[in-house]
Structure formats: structure tokens, C-alpha cells
PDB file of C-alpha atoms in Angstrom:
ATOM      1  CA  UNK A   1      54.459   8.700   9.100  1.00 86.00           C
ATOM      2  CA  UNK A   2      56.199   6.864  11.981  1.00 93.00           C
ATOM      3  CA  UNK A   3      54.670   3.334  13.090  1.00 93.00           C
ATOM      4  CA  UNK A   4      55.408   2.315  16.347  1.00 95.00           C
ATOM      5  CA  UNK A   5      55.149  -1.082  18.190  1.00 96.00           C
ATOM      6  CA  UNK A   6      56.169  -1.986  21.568  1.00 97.00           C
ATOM      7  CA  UNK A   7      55.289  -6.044  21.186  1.00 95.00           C
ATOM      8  CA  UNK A   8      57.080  -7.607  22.255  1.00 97.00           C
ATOM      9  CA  UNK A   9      58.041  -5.588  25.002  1.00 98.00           C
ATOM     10  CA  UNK A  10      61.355  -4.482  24.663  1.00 98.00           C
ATOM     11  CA  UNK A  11      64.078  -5.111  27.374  1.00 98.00           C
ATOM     12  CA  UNK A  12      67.098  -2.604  27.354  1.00 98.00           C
ATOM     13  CA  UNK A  13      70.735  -3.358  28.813  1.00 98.00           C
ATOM     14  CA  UNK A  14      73.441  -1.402  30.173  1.00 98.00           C
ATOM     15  CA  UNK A  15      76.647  -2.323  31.613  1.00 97.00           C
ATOM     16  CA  UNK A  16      74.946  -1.797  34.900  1.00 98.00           C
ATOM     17  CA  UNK A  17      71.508  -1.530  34.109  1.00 98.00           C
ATOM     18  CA  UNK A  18      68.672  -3.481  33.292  1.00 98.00           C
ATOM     19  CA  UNK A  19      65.530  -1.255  31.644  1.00 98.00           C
ATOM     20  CA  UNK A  20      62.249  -4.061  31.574  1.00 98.00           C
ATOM     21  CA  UNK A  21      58.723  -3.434  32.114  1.00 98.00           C
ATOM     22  CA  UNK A  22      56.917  -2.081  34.877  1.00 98.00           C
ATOM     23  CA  UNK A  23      54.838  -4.499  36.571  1.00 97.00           C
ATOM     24  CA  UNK A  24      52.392  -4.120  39.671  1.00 96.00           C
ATOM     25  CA  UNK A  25      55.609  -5.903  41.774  1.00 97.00           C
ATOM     26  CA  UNK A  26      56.725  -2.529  41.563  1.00 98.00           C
ATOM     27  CA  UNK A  27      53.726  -0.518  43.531  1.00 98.00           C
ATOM     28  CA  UNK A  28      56.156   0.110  46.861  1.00 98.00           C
ATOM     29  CA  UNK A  29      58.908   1.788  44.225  1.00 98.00           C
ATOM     30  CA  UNK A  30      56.264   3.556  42.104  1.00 98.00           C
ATOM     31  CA  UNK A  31      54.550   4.783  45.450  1.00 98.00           C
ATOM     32  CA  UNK A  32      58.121   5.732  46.576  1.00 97.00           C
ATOM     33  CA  UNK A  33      58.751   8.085  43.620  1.00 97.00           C
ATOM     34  CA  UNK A  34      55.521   9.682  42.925  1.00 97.00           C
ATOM     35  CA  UNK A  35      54.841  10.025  46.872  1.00 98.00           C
ATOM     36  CA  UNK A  36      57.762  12.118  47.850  1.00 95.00           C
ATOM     37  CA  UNK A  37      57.574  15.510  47.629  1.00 94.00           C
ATOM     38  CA  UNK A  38      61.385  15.531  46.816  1.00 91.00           C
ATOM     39  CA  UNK A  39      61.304  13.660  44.011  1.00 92.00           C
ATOM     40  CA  UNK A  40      57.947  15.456  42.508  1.00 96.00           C
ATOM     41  CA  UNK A  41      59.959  18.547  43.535  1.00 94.00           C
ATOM     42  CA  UNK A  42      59.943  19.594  39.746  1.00 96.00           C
ATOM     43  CA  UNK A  43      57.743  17.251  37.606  1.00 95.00           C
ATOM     44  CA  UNK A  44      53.820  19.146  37.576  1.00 95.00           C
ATOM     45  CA  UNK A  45      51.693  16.656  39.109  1.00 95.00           C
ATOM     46  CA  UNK A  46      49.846  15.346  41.911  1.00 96.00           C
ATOM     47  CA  UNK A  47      51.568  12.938  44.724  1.00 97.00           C
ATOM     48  CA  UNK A  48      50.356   9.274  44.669  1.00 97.00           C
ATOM     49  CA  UNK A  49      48.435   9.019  48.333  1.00 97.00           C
ATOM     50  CA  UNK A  50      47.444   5.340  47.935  1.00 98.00           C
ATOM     51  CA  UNK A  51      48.551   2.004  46.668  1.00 97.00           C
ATOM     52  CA  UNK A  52      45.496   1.886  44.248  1.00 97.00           C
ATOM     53  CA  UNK A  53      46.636   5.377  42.798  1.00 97.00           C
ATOM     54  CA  UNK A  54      50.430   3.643  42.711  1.00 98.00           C
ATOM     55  CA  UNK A  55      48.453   0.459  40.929  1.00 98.00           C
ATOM     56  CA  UNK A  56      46.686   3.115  38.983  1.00 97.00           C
ATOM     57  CA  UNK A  57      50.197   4.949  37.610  1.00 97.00           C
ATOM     58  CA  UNK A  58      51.363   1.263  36.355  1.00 98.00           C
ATOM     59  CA  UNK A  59      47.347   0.630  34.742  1.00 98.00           C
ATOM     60  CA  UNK A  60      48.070   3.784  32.494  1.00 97.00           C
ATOM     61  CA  UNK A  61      52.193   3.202  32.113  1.00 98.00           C
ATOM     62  CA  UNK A  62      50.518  -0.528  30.442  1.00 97.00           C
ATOM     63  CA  UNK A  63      47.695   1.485  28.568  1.00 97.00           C
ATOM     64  CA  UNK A  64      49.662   3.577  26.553  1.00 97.00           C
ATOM     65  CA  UNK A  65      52.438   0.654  25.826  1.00 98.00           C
ATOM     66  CA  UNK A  66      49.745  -1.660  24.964  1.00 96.00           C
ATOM     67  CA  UNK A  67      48.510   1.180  22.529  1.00 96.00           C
ATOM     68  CA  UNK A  68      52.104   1.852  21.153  1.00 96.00           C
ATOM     69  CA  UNK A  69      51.494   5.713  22.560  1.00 96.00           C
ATOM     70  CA  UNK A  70      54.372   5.739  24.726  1.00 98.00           C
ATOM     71  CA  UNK A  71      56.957   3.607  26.714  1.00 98.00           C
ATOM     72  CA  UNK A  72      58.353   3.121  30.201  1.00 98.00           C
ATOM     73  CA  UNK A  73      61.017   1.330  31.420  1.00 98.00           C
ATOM     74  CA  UNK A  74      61.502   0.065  34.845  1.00 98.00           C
ATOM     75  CA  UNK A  75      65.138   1.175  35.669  1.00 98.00           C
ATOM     76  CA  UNK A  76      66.938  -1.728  37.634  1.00 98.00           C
ATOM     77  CA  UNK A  77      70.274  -2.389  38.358  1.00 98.00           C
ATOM     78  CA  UNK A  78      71.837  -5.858  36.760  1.00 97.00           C
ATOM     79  CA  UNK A  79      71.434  -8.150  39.582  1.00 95.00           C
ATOM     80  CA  UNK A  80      68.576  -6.910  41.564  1.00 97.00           C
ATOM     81  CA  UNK A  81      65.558  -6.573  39.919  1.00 96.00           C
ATOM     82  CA  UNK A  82      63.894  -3.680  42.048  1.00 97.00           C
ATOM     83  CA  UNK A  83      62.770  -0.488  40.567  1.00 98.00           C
ATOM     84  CA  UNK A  84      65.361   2.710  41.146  1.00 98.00           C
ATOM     85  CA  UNK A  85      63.717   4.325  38.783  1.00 98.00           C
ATOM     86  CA  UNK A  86      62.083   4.763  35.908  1.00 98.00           C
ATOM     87  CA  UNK A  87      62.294   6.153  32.134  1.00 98.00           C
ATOM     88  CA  UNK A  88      60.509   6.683  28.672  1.00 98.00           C
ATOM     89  CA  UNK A  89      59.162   7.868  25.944  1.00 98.00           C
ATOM     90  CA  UNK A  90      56.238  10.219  26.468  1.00 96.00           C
ATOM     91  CA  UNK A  91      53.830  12.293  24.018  1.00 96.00           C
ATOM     92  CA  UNK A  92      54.995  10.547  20.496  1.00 97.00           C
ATOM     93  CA  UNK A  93      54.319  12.775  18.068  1.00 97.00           C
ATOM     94  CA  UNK A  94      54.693   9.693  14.863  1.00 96.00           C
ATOM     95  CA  UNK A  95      53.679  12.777  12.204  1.00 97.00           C
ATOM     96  CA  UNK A  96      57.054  14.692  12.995  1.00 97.00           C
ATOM     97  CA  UNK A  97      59.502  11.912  14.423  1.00 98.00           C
ATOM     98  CA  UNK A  98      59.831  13.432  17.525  1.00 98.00           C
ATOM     99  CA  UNK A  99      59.102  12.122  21.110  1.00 98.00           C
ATOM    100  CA  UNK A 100      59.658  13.695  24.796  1.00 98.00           C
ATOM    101  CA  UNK A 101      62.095  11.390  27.151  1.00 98.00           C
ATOM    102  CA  UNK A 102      61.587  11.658  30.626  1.00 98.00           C
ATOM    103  CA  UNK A 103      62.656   9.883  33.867  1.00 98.00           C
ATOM    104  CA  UNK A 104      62.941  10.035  37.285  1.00 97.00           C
ATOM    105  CA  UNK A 105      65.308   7.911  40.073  1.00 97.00           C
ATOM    106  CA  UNK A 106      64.698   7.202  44.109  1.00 97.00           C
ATOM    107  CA  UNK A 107      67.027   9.883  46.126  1.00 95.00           C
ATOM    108  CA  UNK A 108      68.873   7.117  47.001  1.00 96.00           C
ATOM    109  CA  UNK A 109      70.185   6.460  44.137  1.00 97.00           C
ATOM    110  CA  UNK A 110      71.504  10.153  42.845  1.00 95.00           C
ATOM    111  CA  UNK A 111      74.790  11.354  41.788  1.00 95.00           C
ATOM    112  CA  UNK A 112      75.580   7.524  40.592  1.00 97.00           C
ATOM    113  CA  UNK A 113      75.788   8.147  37.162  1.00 97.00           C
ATOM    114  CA  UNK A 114      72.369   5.899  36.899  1.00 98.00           C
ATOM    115  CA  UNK A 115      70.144   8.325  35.141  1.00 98.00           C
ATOM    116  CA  UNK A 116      72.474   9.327  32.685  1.00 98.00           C
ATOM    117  CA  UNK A 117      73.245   5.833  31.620  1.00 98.00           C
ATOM    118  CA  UNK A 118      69.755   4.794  31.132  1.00 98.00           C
ATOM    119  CA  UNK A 119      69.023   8.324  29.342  1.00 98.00           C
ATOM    120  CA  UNK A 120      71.718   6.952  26.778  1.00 98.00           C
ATOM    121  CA  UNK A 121      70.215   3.865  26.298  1.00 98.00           C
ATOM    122  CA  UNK A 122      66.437   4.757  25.906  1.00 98.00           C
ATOM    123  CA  UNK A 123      67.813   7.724  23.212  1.00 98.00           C
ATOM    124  CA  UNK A 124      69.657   5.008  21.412  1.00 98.00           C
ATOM    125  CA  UNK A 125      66.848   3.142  21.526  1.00 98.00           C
ATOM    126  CA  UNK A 126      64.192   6.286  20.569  1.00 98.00           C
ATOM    127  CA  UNK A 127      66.655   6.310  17.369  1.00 98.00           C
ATOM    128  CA  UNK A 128      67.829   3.287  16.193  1.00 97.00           C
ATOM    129  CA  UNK A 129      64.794   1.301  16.590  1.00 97.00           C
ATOM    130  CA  UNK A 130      61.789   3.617  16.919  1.00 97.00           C
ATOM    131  CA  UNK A 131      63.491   5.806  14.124  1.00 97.00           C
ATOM    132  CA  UNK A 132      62.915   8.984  15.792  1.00 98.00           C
ATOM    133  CA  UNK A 133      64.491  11.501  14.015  1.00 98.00           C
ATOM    134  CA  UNK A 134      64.542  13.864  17.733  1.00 98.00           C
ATOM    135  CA  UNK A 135      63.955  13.628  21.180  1.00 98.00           C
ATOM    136  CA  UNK A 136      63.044  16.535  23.527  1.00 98.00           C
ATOM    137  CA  UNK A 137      63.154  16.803  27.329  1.00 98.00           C
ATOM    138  CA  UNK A 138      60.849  19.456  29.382  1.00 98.00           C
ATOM    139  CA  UNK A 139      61.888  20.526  32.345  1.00 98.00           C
ATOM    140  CA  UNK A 140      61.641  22.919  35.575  1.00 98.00           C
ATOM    141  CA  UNK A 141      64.569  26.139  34.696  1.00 98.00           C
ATOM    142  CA  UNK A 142      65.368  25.034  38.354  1.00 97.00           C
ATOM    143  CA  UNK A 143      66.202  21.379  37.991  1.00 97.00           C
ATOM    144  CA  UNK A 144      70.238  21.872  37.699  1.00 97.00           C
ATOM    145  CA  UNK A 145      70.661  17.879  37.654  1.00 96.00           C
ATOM    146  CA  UNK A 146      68.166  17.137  34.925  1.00 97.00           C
ATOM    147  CA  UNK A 147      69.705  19.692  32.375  1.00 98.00           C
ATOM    148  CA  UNK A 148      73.348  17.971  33.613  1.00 97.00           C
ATOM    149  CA  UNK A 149      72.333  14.694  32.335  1.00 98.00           C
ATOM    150  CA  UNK A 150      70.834  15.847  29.313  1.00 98.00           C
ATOM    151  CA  UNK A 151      73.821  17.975  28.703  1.00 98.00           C
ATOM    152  CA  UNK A 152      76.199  14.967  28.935  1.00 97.00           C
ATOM    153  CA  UNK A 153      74.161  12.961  26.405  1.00 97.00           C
ATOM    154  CA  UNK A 154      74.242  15.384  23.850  1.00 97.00           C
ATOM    155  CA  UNK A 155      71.065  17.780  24.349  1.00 98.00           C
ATOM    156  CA  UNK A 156      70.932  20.966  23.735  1.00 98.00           C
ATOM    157  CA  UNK A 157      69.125  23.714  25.667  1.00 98.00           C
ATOM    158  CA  UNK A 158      66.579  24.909  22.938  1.00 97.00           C
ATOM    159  CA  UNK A 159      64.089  26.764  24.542  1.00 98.00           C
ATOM    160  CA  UNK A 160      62.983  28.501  27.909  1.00 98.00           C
ATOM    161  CA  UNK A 161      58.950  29.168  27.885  1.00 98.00           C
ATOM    162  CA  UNK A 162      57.899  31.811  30.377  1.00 98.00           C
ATOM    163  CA  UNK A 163      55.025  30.678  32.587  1.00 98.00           C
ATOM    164  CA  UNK A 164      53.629  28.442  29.986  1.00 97.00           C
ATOM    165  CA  UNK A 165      52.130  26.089  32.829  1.00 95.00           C
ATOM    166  CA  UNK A 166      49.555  26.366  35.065  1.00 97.00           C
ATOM    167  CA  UNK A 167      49.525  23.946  37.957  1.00 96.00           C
ATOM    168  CA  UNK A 168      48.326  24.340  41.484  1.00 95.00           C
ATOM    169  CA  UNK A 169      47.109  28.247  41.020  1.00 97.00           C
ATOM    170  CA  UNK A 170      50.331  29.501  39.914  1.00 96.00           C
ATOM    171  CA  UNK A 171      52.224  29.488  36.276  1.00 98.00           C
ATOM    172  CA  UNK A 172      55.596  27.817  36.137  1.00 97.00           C
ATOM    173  CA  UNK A 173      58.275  28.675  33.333  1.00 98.00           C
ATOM    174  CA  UNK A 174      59.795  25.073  31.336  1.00 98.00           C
ATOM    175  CA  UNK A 175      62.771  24.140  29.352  1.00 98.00           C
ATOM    176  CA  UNK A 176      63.188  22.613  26.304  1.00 98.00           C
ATOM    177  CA  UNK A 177      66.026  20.311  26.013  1.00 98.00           C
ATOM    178  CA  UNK A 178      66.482  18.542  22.087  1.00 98.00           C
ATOM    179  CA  UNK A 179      68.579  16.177  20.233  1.00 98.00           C
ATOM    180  CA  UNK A 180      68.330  15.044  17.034  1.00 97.00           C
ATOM    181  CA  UNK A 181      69.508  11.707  15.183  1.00 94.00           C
ATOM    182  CA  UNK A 182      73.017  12.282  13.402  1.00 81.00           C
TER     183      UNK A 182
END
């Protein structure tokens, strides 16, 4: 079976980017993203109201590093070290190699190429040092961009579940996006 270890906390780098931790520096960004209705347009989950829930968001995004049971990443560009975004490594299943990538960037900051770069980083990373052998991505049928960036970094559309969800009285449909280590 897989170990995993996320100590020392791993810093990623792109040629624009800059992937680092998430700190509690970051509560206006994180309350940014998981505030706005836009941005939760197709990710399943309740808006942050607060700056404790924000505070709270970064409590669990440590928890489950500090317990090697997943990984974010602060996305930043080189230069400025405020949050855009954010990316990782969610529901690591060690037994069968295999983790879910996810991410999400400030409006802002869209159509910049941004997301896709860090996707290719944290998948090189997900292989080459967590020695994943694949990667999956779930996401709304509906989110045109997200299956765009996983397209361009070599996913694969492998699945489309039909109302497998149920999330605010109504059951939403999800794709499965894979790639595997070659």
C-alpha cells in the first residue's frame, strides 16, 4: 500500500507560479472563493458566510495535511504571494494509488492559462513523488472550463453518473475525469 507524507510541506514551482501552503494570511482569498456564488457555481457545498468559517476551511485544509490525508496548495503567482487560487489532492485512496485533484481560481484570474499550469504541476507531483499510479477529477457535466483544462493535461472523460448527488433537495449528475501514470 501507498505511504504518504506531506512533512515537510512541499512547495511547487511553475514558470509563473508558486504552489505553498495555505496559511490563515489567506482568510480574505479563501472567503473570496468559497463566498461567491460564481465560483461555488459547480462545486456541491455550502458558501463561507464568515471569517471564522473562512479560518475554519484553512483549520481542516491543515488537518488533513498534518494527517497525510490530503493536500492543498495555495496557488500564487511568482512575485506576489497572494492566493488566486487554490489546488490539491483530495480523498487518497493509498490501497489503489489513486487520488481526486481538484482546484478552483478567483474570476479574476480566468482564461490565463493559470489553472491549467498548476493542474500540471500538482499531477506531476501526484506521480512522481506521491507515486500515484492515477488521478481522477469530479465534476458538474456543466462546467465546460473544468473538463478544458483537464482535457489539455491529458485526462480523459471516463464516466458521466446520473444524479448520483444529492445536495440542497435536488440530485445533480457528475463527471469523471482520469489519468493514469505512463
Amino acid at each position: 500500500m501507498l505511504t504518504i507524507n506531506f512533512s515537510p510541506f512541499p512547495n511547487l514551482e511553475t514558470e509563473r507560479l508558486l504552489l505553498r501552503r495555505v496559511d490563515s494570511n489567506d482568510i480574505k482569498e479563501i472567503f473570496a472563493l468559497r463566498s461567491n456564488p460564481e465560483t461555488m457555481k459547480y462545486i456541491p457545498r455550502p458558501l463561507v458566510k464568515t471569517d471564522e468559517d473562512a479560518l475554519e476551511h484553512i483549520a481542516m485544509i491543515d488537518s488533513k495535511i498534518d494527517s497525510n490525508e490530503g493536500i492543498n496548495w495555495a496557488i500564487t503567482l511568482k512575485g506576489n504571494p497572494k492566493l488566486v487560487g487554490i489546488i490539491g489532492h483530495h480523498r487518497i485512496k493509498s490501497e489503489n494509488y489513486r487520488a481526486e485533484i481538484g482546484y478552483m481560481l478567483l474570476p479574476e484570474f480566468h482564461g490565463k492559462g493559470i489553472v491549467s499550469e498548476a493542474v500540471k504541476e500538482a499531477v506531476n507531483y501526484g506521480f512522481t513523488v506521491m507515486k500515484l499510479h492515477s488521478l481522477e477529477a469530479v465534476i458538474d457535466p456543466d462546467n465546460q472550463a473544468s473538463a478544458k483544462v483537464l482535457e489539455k493535461n491529458g485526462f480523459i472523460k471516463e464516466a458521466h453518473l446520473k444524479e448520483n448527488k444529492f445536495y440542497e433537495g435536488r440530485f445533480l449528475d457528475t463527471v469523471i475525469y482520469s489519468t493514469w501514470n505512463r
